[in-house]
Coordinates of C-alpha atoms in Angstrom, one line a residue:
M1 CA 142.8 52.1 101.3
T2 CA 139.7 52.0 98.9
C3 CA 138.7 48.8 97.6
L4 CA 137.8 48.8 94.2
N5 CA 134.8 46.5 93.7
P6 CA 134.2 45.2 90.1
L7 CA 130.4 44.3 90.9
K8 CA 129.2 47.7 91.1
H9 CA 130.1 48.5 87.8
K10 CA 128.1 45.2 86.5
P11 CA 124.8 46.9 86.5
I12 CA 126.3 49.8 83.9
A13 CA 127.8 47.3 81.5
D14 CA 124.9 45.6 81.5
S15 CA 122.6 48.6 80.5
T16 CA 125.5 49.9 78.1
K17 CA 124.7 46.6 76.6
K18 CA 120.7 46.6 76.3
K19 CA 121.1 50.2 75.2
E20 CA 123.3 48.7 72.4
K21 CA 121.1 45.9 71.7
R22 CA 118.0 48.1 71.2
L23 CA 119.7 50.5 69.0
E24 CA 120.7 47.5 67.1
R25 CA 116.9 46.4 67.1
A26 CA 115.9 49.6 66.0
E27 CA 118.3 50.1 63.1
T28 CA 116.9 46.7 61.9
Q29 CA 113.3 47.8 62.3
E30 CA 114.5 50.6 60.2
A31 CA 116.0 49.1 57.5
S32 CA 113.3 46.7 57.0
L33 CA 111.2 49.5 56.4
L34 CA 113.1 51.6 54.0
P35 CA 112.0 49.9 50.7
T36 CA 108.5 50.3 52.0
L37 CA 109.3 54.0 52.8
E38 CA 110.9 54.3 49.1
I39 CA 107.9 52.7 47.6
I40 CA 105.4 55.1 49.4
G41 CA 107.7 57.9 48.6
E42 CA 108.0 57.0 44.9
A43 CA 104.0 56.2 44.8
A44 CA 103.5 59.8 46.2
N45 CA 106.2 61.4 43.5
L46 CA 103.8 59.9 40.8
V47 CA 100.6 61.1 42.2
R48 CA 102.2 64.4 42.6
T49 CA 103.7 64.5 39.3
T50 CA 100.1 62.9 37.5
A51 CA 98.2 65.6 39.1
R52 CA 100.3 68.6 38.3
I53 CA 100.1 67.2 34.4
G54 CA 97.1 66.5 34.5
L55 CA 95.9 69.9 35.8
I56 CA 98.0 71.8 33.6
S57 CA 96.4 69.8 30.4
V58 CA 93.1 70.0 31.5
T59 CA 93.6 74.2 32.1
L60 CA 95.4 74.5 28.7
A61 CA 92.5 72.3 26.7
L62 CA 89.7 74.2 28.5
A63 CA 91.1 77.5 27.4
V64 CA 91.9 76.9 23.8
D65 CA 88.5 75.1 23.7
T66 CA 87.0 78.0 25.2
T67 CA 88.7 80.6 23.0
Y68 CA 87.9 78.8 19.6
D69 CA 84.4 78.2 20.9
C70 CA 83.9 82.2 21.6
F71 CA 85.2 83.3 18.4
A72 CA 83.6 80.3 16.0
N73 CA 80.4 80.1 18.0
Q74 CA 79.7 82.8 20.9
A75 CA 80.8 85.8 18.9
A76 CA 78.1 85.4 16.0
N77 CA 75.2 84.7 19.0
R78 CA 76.3 88.0 20.6
D79 CA 76.2 90.2 17.6
A80 CA 72.4 88.9 17.1
G81 CA 71.5 89.5 20.3
P82 CA 72.4 91.5 23.8
P83 CA 75.8 91.0 25.2
R84 CA 76.7 87.9 27.3
A85 CA 79.8 86.8 29.4
I86 CA 81.9 84.4 27.8
L87 CA 81.0 80.6 28.8
P88 CA 83.9 78.0 29.0
A89 CA 83.3 75.3 26.5
L90 CA 82.5 72.1 27.6
S91 CA 83.4 69.7 24.7
L92 CA 86.3 68.5 26.3
F93 CA 84.0 67.4 29.4
S94 CA 81.6 66.2 26.6
F95 CA 84.3 64.0 25.3
L96 CA 85.2 62.6 28.8
H97 CA 81.6 61.9 29.7
K98 CA 81.2 60.0 26.7
N99 CA 84.1 57.8 26.2
V100 CA 84.9 57.1 29.8
V101 CA 81.8 57.7 31.9
A102 CA 79.2 56.4 29.6
N103 CA 81.8 54.4 27.6
L104 CA 80.0 54.5 24.4
S105 CA 83.3 53.6 22.5
I106 CA 82.8 50.1 24.1
F107 CA 80.5 50.0 20.8
Y108 CA 83.7 49.7 18.8
G109 CA 85.2 46.9 20.6
A110 CA 86.0 45.4 24.3
N111 CA 89.2 44.6 25.5
P112 CA 90.3 42.9 28.6
W113 CA 92.6 45.2 31.3
H114 CA 95.7 43.8 30.3
W115 CA 95.4 44.0 26.2
Y116 CA 98.0 47.1 26.5
L117 CA 100.3 44.9 28.5
T118 CA 100.3 41.7 26.6
Q119 CA 99.4 42.9 23.0
G120 CA 99.8 46.8 22.9
I121 CA 103.2 47.6 23.7
P122 CA 104.5 44.0 22.2
V123 CA 103.3 45.0 19.1
L124 CA 104.7 48.9 19.3
C125 CA 108.1 48.2 20.8
T126 CA 108.4 44.8 18.5
I127 CA 111.8 43.5 18.8
W128 CA 112.9 46.4 21.2
L129 CA 110.5 44.8 23.8
P130 CA 112.9 43.4 26.1
A131 CA 115.3 46.5 25.9
T132 CA 112.3 48.8 26.6
L133 CA 111.3 46.5 29.6
F134 CA 114.8 46.5 31.1
G135 CA 115.3 50.2 30.5
L136 CA 111.8 51.2 32.4
I137 CA 112.9 48.7 35.2
T138 CA 116.4 50.5 35.6
A139 CA 114.7 53.8 35.3
L140 CA 112.1 53.7 38.3
Q141 CA 115.0 51.9 40.3
K142 CA 116.3 54.6 42.8
K143 CA 120.0 54.9 42.6
E144 CA 121.9 57.4 43.8
N145 CA 125.7 56.8 43.0
G146 CA 125.5 59.0 40.1
K147 CA 128.9 60.1 38.7
G148 CA 128.4 63.5 38.1
R149 CA 125.6 66.3 37.8
A150 CA 124.9 65.3 34.0
Q151 CA 124.3 61.7 34.8
T152 CA 122.0 62.6 37.7
L153 CA 119.7 65.0 35.4
A154 CA 119.9 62.2 32.9
R155 CA 119.1 59.5 35.4
D156 CA 116.0 61.8 36.5
A157 CA 114.9 62.6 33.0
T158 CA 114.8 58.9 32.1
R159 CA 112.8 58.1 35.6
S160 CA 110.4 60.9 34.4
L161 CA 109.9 59.0 31.2
A162 CA 109.6 55.7 32.6
R163 CA 106.9 57.2 35.4
L164 CA 105.0 59.1 32.2
A165 CA 104.9 55.9 30.3
C166 CA 103.4 53.5 33.3
V167 CA 100.6 56.3 33.9
T168 CA 99.5 56.1 30.6
V169 CA 99.3 52.9 29.7
G170 CA 97.2 52.3 33.4
V171 CA 95.0 55.1 32.7
Y172 CA 94.1 53.9 29.0
S173 CA 94.0 50.2 30.4
L174 CA 90.7 51.3 32.6
L175 CA 89.1 52.1 29.3
G176 CA 86.9 49.1 27.6
H177 CA 87.8 50.3 24.6
K178 CA 91.5 50.2 23.6
E179 CA 93.4 50.4 19.9
F180 CA 97.1 50.4 19.1
R181 CA 97.0 53.9 17.7
F182 CA 95.9 55.2 21.7
L183 CA 99.6 54.5 22.6
Q184 CA 101.4 56.2 19.2
P185 CA 102.0 59.0 21.3
L186 CA 104.3 57.0 23.6
L187 CA 106.6 55.9 21.1
P188 CA 109.5 58.1 21.5
V189 CA 109.3 57.4 25.6
L190 CA 109.5 53.8 24.7
T191 CA 112.2 54.4 22.2
I192 CA 114.4 56.2 24.5
L193 CA 113.7 53.8 27.4
A194 CA 114.7 50.8 25.0
A195 CA 117.9 52.9 24.4
S196 CA 118.6 53.3 27.8
G197 CA 118.2 50.0 28.5
L198 CA 120.5 48.9 25.6
V199 CA 123.0 51.2 27.3
A200 CA 122.7 49.4 30.6
S201 CA 123.0 46.0 29.3
Y202 CA 125.9 46.3 26.5
A203 CA 127.6 49.3 27.3
D204 CA 129.1 49.5 30.5
E205 CA 132.3 47.2 29.5
K206 CA 132.8 49.2 26.2
Q207 CA 132.0 52.7 27.2
N208 CA 135.5 54.1 27.6
Q209 CA 136.7 52.6 24.4
L210 CA 133.3 54.6 22.6
E211 CA 134.4 57.8 24.3
T212 CA 138.2 57.6 23.4
T213 CA 136.9 57.1 19.6
T214 CA 137.2 60.1 17.5
S215 CA 135.5 59.7 14.4
S216 CA 132.5 60.8 12.0
T217 CA 129.0 60.2 13.1
L218 CA 128.8 57.4 10.7
K219 CA 131.6 55.7 12.1
H220 CA 130.4 56.6 15.6
L221 CA 127.1 55.1 14.9
W222 CA 128.8 52.0 13.7
H223 CA 130.9 51.3 16.8
T224 CA 127.8 51.9 18.6
L225 CA 126.0 49.0 17.0
N226 CA 129.3 46.8 17.4
M227 CA 128.7 46.9 20.8
L228 CA 125.5 45.0 20.5
P229 CA 125.3 41.6 20.6
I230 CA 125.7 39.9 16.8
W231 CA 121.8 38.2 17.3
L232 CA 120.4 41.7 17.7
R233 CA 122.6 43.5 14.9
T234 CA 121.2 40.5 12.3
V235 CA 117.8 41.1 13.5
L236 CA 118.2 45.0 13.4
L237 CA 119.8 44.8 9.8
T238 CA 116.9 42.1 8.7
F239 CA 113.9 42.1 10.2
Q240 CA 113.3 45.3 11.1
P241 CA 113.8 47.2 8.0
I242 CA 111.7 44.6 6.3
A243 CA 109.0 44.9 8.4
A244 CA 109.0 48.5 8.7
M245 CA 109.0 48.8 4.9
Y246 CA 106.1 46.4 4.4
L247 CA 103.7 48.2 7.2
I248 CA 104.9 52.0 5.6
T249 CA 104.6 51.4 1.8
M250 CA 102.6 48.1 1.3
H251 CA 100.2 47.2 4.1
G252 CA 96.9 49.1 3.3
V253 CA 98.2 51.4 0.8
G254 CA 95.1 51.5 -1.3
Q255 CA 93.3 52.6 1.4
E256 CA 95.4 55.7 2.1
Q257 CA 95.8 56.3 -1.8
I258 CA 92.3 56.3 -3.4
A259 CA 91.1 59.1 -1.7
Y260 CA 93.8 61.3 -2.4
E261 CA 93.9 60.1 -6.2
L262 CA 89.9 60.6 -6.6
G263 CA 90.4 63.9 -5.3
S264 CA 93.3 64.9 -7.4
I265 CA 91.1 63.5 -10.6
Y266 CA 88.3 65.5 -9.6
R267 CA 90.3 68.8 -9.3
S268 CA 91.8 68.1 -12.2
Q269 CA 88.3 67.5 -14.1
Q270 CA 86.8 71.1 -12.5
Q271 CA 90.0 72.8 -14.1
D272 CA 89.8 71.5 -17.6
A273 CA 86.0 72.1 -17.2
S274 CA 86.3 75.7 -16.4
S275 CA 89.2 76.2 -18.8
N276 CA 86.8 75.0 -21.3
S277 CA 84.1 76.8 -20.6
S278 CA 84.4 79.2 -23.6
F279 CA 83.5 76.3 -25.9
S280 CA 79.9 76.2 -26.9
S281 CA 78.2 72.9 -27.0
S282 CA 77.1 73.4 -31.1
S283 CA 81.2 73.1 -31.3
G284 CA 81.1 69.5 -30.5
K285 CA 82.3 70.4 -27.0
G286 CA 79.4 68.7 -25.4
V287 CA 79.4 65.4 -27.4
V288 CA 82.9 65.1 -26.3
L289 CA 82.5 65.6 -22.7
E290 CA 79.5 63.1 -22.8
E291 CA 82.0 60.4 -24.6
Q292 CA 84.6 61.4 -21.7
E293 CA 81.6 60.5 -18.9
F294 CA 80.2 57.3 -20.4
G295 CA 83.0 56.3 -22.7
Q296 CA 85.9 54.1 -21.9
G297 CA 87.7 56.2 -19.7
F298 CA 87.6 57.0 -16.2
G299 CA 84.6 59.2 -16.3
K300 CA 83.7 62.6 -14.7
I301 CA 83.2 62.6 -11.1
H302 CA 80.3 64.0 -9.8
N303 CA 80.2 62.3 -6.7
L304 CA 81.3 59.3 -4.7
G305 CA 80.0 56.5 -2.7
F306 CA 82.0 54.3 -0.4
L307 CA 80.6 50.9 0.1
M308 CA 83.3 50.0 2.8
P309 CA 83.7 49.4 6.6
C310 CA 83.6 52.5 8.5
H311 CA 87.4 54.1 8.9
S312 CA 88.6 52.6 6.0
T313 CA 89.9 55.4 3.8
P314 CA 90.6 59.2 4.8
W315 CA 87.8 61.5 3.7
A316 CA 88.0 65.4 3.8
T317 CA 91.9 65.7 4.7
H318 CA 92.6 63.7 1.3
L319 CA 89.7 64.5 -0.9
H320 CA 90.5 68.6 -0.5
D321 CA 87.0 69.6 -2.1
Q322 CA 84.2 71.0 0.1
E323 CA 81.5 70.2 -2.5
L324 CA 82.8 66.9 -3.6
V325 CA 82.7 66.1 0.3
E326 CA 79.4 67.3 0.6
R327 CA 77.7 65.4 -2.5
S328 CA 79.5 61.9 -1.7
W329 CA 78.5 59.7 1.0
F330 CA 79.9 56.5 2.9
I331 CA 78.5 53.9 5.1
Q332 CA 78.3 54.9 8.7
C333 CA 78.8 53.3 12.0
P334 CA 77.6 55.8 14.8
P335 CA 77.9 54.6 18.2
P336 CA 74.4 53.5 20.1
P337 CA 72.9 56.4 22.5
S338 CA 73.4 56.3 25.7
T339 CA 70.8 53.7 27.8
S340 CA 68.6 56.4 28.9
E341 CA 67.7 57.7 25.3
M342 CA 67.2 54.1 24.6
T343 CA 63.4 52.8 24.2
T344 CA 62.1 49.6 25.7
K345 CA 62.5 47.7 22.7
E346 CA 65.9 49.0 21.5
R347 CA 67.4 47.9 25.2
E348 CA 65.8 44.2 24.5
V349 CA 67.5 44.0 21.0
G350 CA 71.4 44.3 20.0
Y351 CA 72.8 47.5 18.6
W352 CA 73.1 47.7 14.7
D353 CA 74.3 50.2 12.9
Q354 CA 74.3 51.1 9.1
S355 CA 77.5 49.0 8.3
D356 CA 75.8 45.7 10.1
F357 CA 72.9 46.5 7.9
F358 CA 74.5 46.8 5.1
Y359 CA 77.1 43.8 5.2
H360 CA 74.6 41.5 6.5
D361 CA 73.1 41.1 3.2
P362 CA 74.7 43.7 0.7
I363 CA 72.8 43.0 -2.5
K364 CA 69.4 43.3 -0.7
Y365 CA 70.5 46.5 0.9
L366 CA 71.4 47.9 -2.9
V367 CA 68.0 47.0 -4.2
E368 CA 65.7 48.0 -1.2
R369 CA 67.8 51.1 -0.4
F370 CA 68.7 52.7 -3.9
P371 CA 66.5 53.7 -7.0
Y372 CA 65.7 51.4 -9.7
N373 CA 67.5 53.5 -12.2
V374 CA 70.5 55.5 -12.3
D375 CA 69.7 59.3 -12.5
T376 CA 72.6 60.5 -14.2
D377 CA 72.2 64.1 -12.4
Y378 CA 74.0 62.3 -9.7
P379 CA 71.5 64.3 -6.7
S380 CA 73.1 64.1 -3.4
V381 CA 69.9 64.7 -1.5
S382 CA 65.9 64.6 -2.6
K383 CA 62.8 64.2 -0.8
E384 CA 62.4 60.5 -2.4
Y385 CA 65.9 59.4 -1.9
G386 CA 68.6 61.0 0.1
K387 CA 71.8 60.3 1.5
L388 CA 70.4 59.2 5.1
T389 CA 66.5 59.6 5.2
W390 CA 65.1 58.8 8.7
I391 CA 61.7 57.3 8.0
E392 CA 59.5 57.0 11.4
G393 CA 56.4 55.2 12.1
E394 CA 55.5 51.8 10.3
G395 CA 57.8 52.7 7.7
K396 CA 60.8 52.6 9.9
G397 CA 61.8 48.9 9.1
K398 CA 61.8 45.5 10.5
D399 CA 64.1 46.0 13.0
V400 CA 63.8 49.2 15.9
W401 CA 67.6 50.1 15.0
D402 CA 66.9 50.2 10.8
K403 CA 66.5 53.9 10.6
G404 CA 65.4 54.0 6.9
W405 CA 68.5 54.9 5.2
R406 CA 68.3 55.6 1.4
H407 CA 71.0 56.5 -1.1
N408 CA 71.1 58.0 -4.8
W409 CA 73.6 56.3 -7.2
P410 CA 76.9 57.9 -7.4
S411 CA 78.8 58.4 -10.6
H412 CA 81.6 56.5 -8.9
L413 CA 81.5 53.7 -6.2
I414 CA 84.4 52.6 -4.3
M415 CA 84.8 49.1 -2.5
F416 CA 86.9 46.8 -1.9
D417 CA 87.4 43.5 -4.1
S418 CA 85.9 41.0 -1.8
L419 CA 83.0 42.4 -1.8
L420 CA 82.1 42.2 -5.4
R421 CA 82.5 38.8 -5.0
E422 CA 79.9 38.7 -2.2
G423 CA 76.9 36.7 -3.1
T424 CA 72.9 37.1 -2.6
R425 CA 71.7 35.5 0.6
K426 CA 68.6 34.1 -1.2
V427 CA 68.4 30.4 -1.5
G428 CA 69.3 28.8 -5.1
H429 CA 70.2 32.0 -6.4
T430 CA 73.9 32.6 -7.9
R431 CA 74.3 36.4 -8.4
T432 CA 76.7 38.1 -6.8
L433 CA 76.9 42.0 -6.1
K434 CA 79.3 42.7 -9.3
N435 CA 76.5 41.0 -11.7
L436 CA 73.9 43.8 -9.8
L437 CA 76.2 46.7 -10.4
S438 CA 76.9 45.4 -14.1
L439 CA 73.4 45.5 -14.9
K440 CA 72.8 48.9 -13.1
G441 CA 75.6 50.2 -15.8
Y442 CA 78.6 50.1 -13.7
R443 CA 82.1 49.3 -14.8
E444 CA 85.4 48.9 -13.4
V445 CA 87.7 52.1 -14.4
A446 CA 90.1 51.9 -11.6
R447 CA 92.3 49.0 -9.6
Y448 CA 94.5 50.0 -6.4
W449 CA 96.3 47.4 -4.7
N450 CA 95.7 47.2 -1.4
T451 CA 97.9 44.5 0.6
I452 CA 98.9 41.0 0.6
Q453 CA 96.6 39.4 3.2
H454 CA 94.2 41.7 5.3
E455 CA 93.3 41.0 8.9
D456 CA 89.6 42.2 7.9
A457 CA 88.0 39.9 5.7
R458 CA 85.9 42.9 4.5
R459 CA 88.8 44.8 3.5
D460 CA 90.3 41.8 1.7
G461 CA 91.6 42.5 -2.0
D462 CA 92.5 45.5 -4.3
V463 CA 90.5 48.9 -3.8
V464 CA 88.1 48.9 -7.1
V465 CA 86.5 52.1 -8.4
M466 CA 83.5 51.7 -10.7
A467 CA 81.7 54.1 -12.8
Y468 CA 78.6 54.4 -14.2
K469 CA 79.0 54.0 -17.9
G470 CA 75.2 54.3 -19.1
P471 CA 72.6 54.3 -20.2
K472 CA 72.1 57.9 -19.4
S473 CA 69.0 58.5 -17.9
H474 CA 67.0 61.1 -15.3
G475 CA 65.4 59.8 -12.4

């Protein structure tokens, strides 16, 4: 009779328990590594997507740029000489070098790295910021419990948009100069993320009720709006429309309108002049035209001078006349040259552009850089006074950045009302810029309302048009 000894099976049981403990420990370690692996996987997907989009974008941009350069520039050079191979245009790389490598755009203002996160996106999203952030976070979370293929595709698309927003903001944050308009192309993406955030926040509990509702588009939109909390509905129906209407139709409207209006008036005057060209001056037509130019009306536009900060108004896109654009001028603000191109004195002195010299003392600028009398032929460029004359050597100016700018008096000057109130910097003198222009013969002929209060003091007030009203002179 065989006796079963339970002690013989004890080592087997112990080894089994040890294996189970090792398996449990391995599973625990694997579970603890899952979040890290998911983060690494998401980062790898993000880098791969960014690299793919960047490579495709650069290739397409280079192809379009090279094609344009071939037909616009290289074709003429090939006709003039022996045939040469088509060279790729380098304007794209020049743009990247100036704005990224050399970072010349920082001349227009430097912002901290978090500016887009703390100011840019909040201003663009306004009241939709909480919903946008919630939609962004929800989209980046990895959820596999989808109810169907359609929802899975929608979730993947939303996640791709969220990644695109993160990459774009991250890349732009590396640049020193930041502006709201740089993120404008992201507005559709941010809007979709905000809608996704609202759906995830409020739509789940009423989704079935909304899906079973069969009604028109307006009723469907109304039912969707009722899904939101009452405070959000109140803001949407009050603050949002008022702010949108003000920013679109009232804020800075004069700056946008002035160039288009002046271009329209100029073209209308040109058409009237051509239609009446058959009349001779002996019939009195010349006297009538002179009365219109130097009388009480708007005056004939020969050329324009914009005494404004840079980028205050549109230019050729709204004037719509090449001759008028070429004869007119505005105060410029070019970026500084690269450090390698600066002299020792220029490196020691802070950079000043033309607008800095003008706004440092506007009256002094007009007195020293314009002729004493107004030439009613309104020449655009001359040897003595031009739109932009570079004076070298001893006559270059007191400051190393003074390029010796010279202008001719135009037939019409455009400026903000705040500039007309600008006083002289001379101690004991009370003359304003408006007084100076009146002595020169300029009178106000038009005024365009711009905004209630501008954030830039130099752009405060209405946009004023002043025309030269006499006396008639030449040189």
